[in-house]
Amino acid sequence: MVKKLTGPERQSALDQLTGWQNVEDRDAISKSFKFRSFIEAFGFMSRVALHAEKLNHHPEWSNVYNRVDILLTTHDVDGLSELDMQLASKIDREASR
Ligand SMILES: C[C@H](O)[C@H](O)[C@H]1CNC2=NC(N)=NC(=O)C2=N1
């Protein structure tokens, strides 16, 4: 079972990512992505979905037209884990393809 990141672990992990923010009322991080079109946003979501399945770690997200809002947290530990950081960096990579 994956373990919950401590405060310092969480901060140093966040420092290595760009644009991910702590969510105010939850132990989670979030980021919004904007694309040129709905189909680009949806293509991005499809690629992220494959990573999520592979990691067995799934985002909370929503899509409106060309925008995708993503929240990451680890339900199993009720907080952030290494899996959130791994998925966040894959998400960033897919957003810039
Ligand atoms: C049984 C299965 O491994 C778990 O329910 C996985 C699936 N995907 C998950 N995704 C996220 N974000 N957090 C989890 O704790 C989680 N747990």
Short mmCIF file of C-alpha atoms and ligand atoms in Angstrom, two decimals:
data_model
loop_
_atom_site.label_atom_id
_atom_site.label_comp_id
_atom_site.label_asym_id
_atom_site.label_seq_id
_atom_site.Cartn_x
_atom_site.Cartn_y
_atom_site.Cartn_z
CA MET A 1 0.00 0.00 0.00
CA VAL A 2 1.22 3.45 -0.92
CA LYS A 3 1.95 5.83 1.92
CA LYS A 4 0.82 9.34 2.63
CA LEU A 5 3.45 12.03 2.06
CA THR A 6 4.53 14.02 5.10
CA GLY A 7 4.35 17.82 5.00
CA PRO A 8 8.02 18.28 3.98
CA GLU A 9 7.86 15.43 1.42
CA ARG A 10 4.78 16.98 -0.06
CA GLN A 11 6.40 20.42 -0.29
CA SER A 12 9.56 19.18 -1.98
CA ALA A 13 7.50 17.12 -4.44
CA LEU A 14 5.36 20.15 -5.25
CA ASP A 15 8.46 22.27 -5.79
CA GLN A 16 9.47 19.94 -8.60
CA LEU A 17 6.19 20.44 -10.47
CA THR A 18 4.98 23.59 -12.21
CA GLY A 19 1.53 25.06 -11.83
CA TRP A 20 0.14 22.52 -9.37
CA GLN A 21 -1.42 24.11 -6.32
CA ASN A 22 -2.56 22.93 -2.95
CA VAL A 23 -6.35 22.73 -2.81
CA GLU A 24 -7.76 24.90 -0.05
CA ASP A 25 -10.26 22.64 1.66
CA ARG A 26 -8.83 19.20 0.81
CA ASP A 27 -5.57 17.30 1.03
CA ALA A 28 -5.09 17.44 -2.73
CA ILE A 29 -3.41 19.33 -5.58
CA SER A 30 -5.01 20.78 -8.67
CA LYS A 31 -4.23 22.37 -12.01
CA SER A 32 -6.25 23.65 -14.97
CA PHE A 33 -5.27 23.08 -18.57
CA LYS A 34 -6.49 24.95 -21.62
CA PHE A 35 -6.30 23.71 -25.20
CA ARG A 36 -7.12 25.13 -28.59
CA SER A 37 -10.21 23.02 -29.03
CA PHE A 38 -12.46 20.44 -27.43
CA ILE A 39 -10.88 17.68 -29.49
CA GLU A 40 -7.39 18.58 -28.24
CA ALA A 41 -8.65 18.60 -24.67
CA PHE A 42 -10.30 15.24 -25.19
CA GLY A 43 -7.17 13.77 -26.81
CA PHE A 44 -5.19 14.89 -23.76
CA MET A 45 -7.73 13.26 -21.45
CA SER A 46 -7.51 10.01 -23.43
CA ARG A 47 -3.73 9.92 -23.06
CA VAL A 48 -3.94 10.71 -19.35
CA ALA A 49 -6.58 7.98 -18.93
CA LEU A 50 -4.07 5.40 -20.21
CA HIS A 51 -1.47 6.55 -17.67
CA ALA A 52 -4.08 6.49 -14.91
CA GLU A 53 -5.02 2.89 -15.71
CA LYS A 54 -1.40 1.82 -15.85
CA LEU A 55 -0.66 3.43 -12.45
CA ASN A 56 -4.04 2.31 -11.09
CA HIS A 57 -4.37 5.89 -9.92
CA HIS A 58 -7.18 8.03 -11.21
CA PRO A 59 -7.77 11.78 -11.38
CA GLU A 60 -10.84 13.68 -10.29
CA TRP A 61 -11.44 15.88 -13.28
CA SER A 62 -13.91 17.78 -15.38
CA ASN A 63 -13.96 19.13 -18.88
CA VAL A 64 -15.76 22.11 -20.34
CA TYR A 65 -15.08 22.67 -24.04
CA ASN A 66 -11.30 23.30 -24.24
CA ARG A 67 -10.60 23.33 -20.51
CA VAL A 68 -9.70 20.39 -18.28
CA ASP A 69 -9.64 20.88 -14.50
CA ILE A 70 -7.74 18.17 -12.65
CA LEU A 71 -7.57 17.36 -8.94
CA LEU A 72 -5.23 14.70 -7.64
CA THR A 73 -5.43 12.96 -4.28
CA THR A 74 -4.99 9.42 -3.01
CA HIS A 75 -8.30 8.17 -1.65
CA ASP A 76 -6.67 5.11 -0.09
CA VAL A 77 -4.54 7.24 2.27
CA ASP A 78 -6.85 10.24 2.47
CA GLY A 79 -4.10 12.56 1.31
CA LEU A 80 -1.26 12.92 -1.16
CA SER A 81 1.09 10.09 -2.08
CA GLU A 82 3.95 9.49 -4.48
CA LEU A 83 1.34 8.29 -7.01
CA ASP A 84 -0.15 11.79 -7.24
CA MET A 85 3.28 13.20 -8.02
CA GLN A 86 3.96 10.53 -10.65
CA LEU A 87 0.61 11.11 -12.31
CA ALA A 88 1.04 14.91 -12.17
CA SER A 89 4.34 14.74 -14.02
CA LYS A 90 2.87 12.44 -16.69
CA ILE A 91 -0.08 14.81 -17.04
CA ASP A 92 2.27 17.78 -17.54
CA ARG A 93 4.20 15.84 -20.17
CA GLU A 94 1.02 14.92 -22.05
CA ALA A 95 -0.25 18.51 -21.94
CA SER A 96 2.84 19.71 -23.75
CA ARG A 97 2.73 17.21 -26.64
C1 LIG B 1 -8.62 -0.87 -5.53
C2 LIG B 1 -7.85 0.18 -6.28
O1 LIG B 1 -6.49 -0.15 -6.31
C3 LIG B 1 -7.97 1.53 -5.64
O2 LIG B 1 -9.32 1.83 -5.42
C4 LIG B 1 -7.26 2.64 -6.39
C5 LIG B 1 -7.86 3.01 -7.73
N1 LIG B 1 -7.56 4.37 -8.11
C6 LIG B 1 -7.27 5.32 -7.21
N2 LIG B 1 -7.15 6.59 -7.55
C7 LIG B 1 -6.92 7.55 -6.66
N3 LIG B 1 -6.81 8.80 -7.05
N4 LIG B 1 -6.79 7.23 -5.37
C8 LIG B 1 -6.89 5.99 -4.92
O3 LIG B 1 -6.76 5.76 -3.72
C9 LIG B 1 -7.13 4.97 -5.85
N5 LIG B 1 -7.19 3.72 -5.50
#
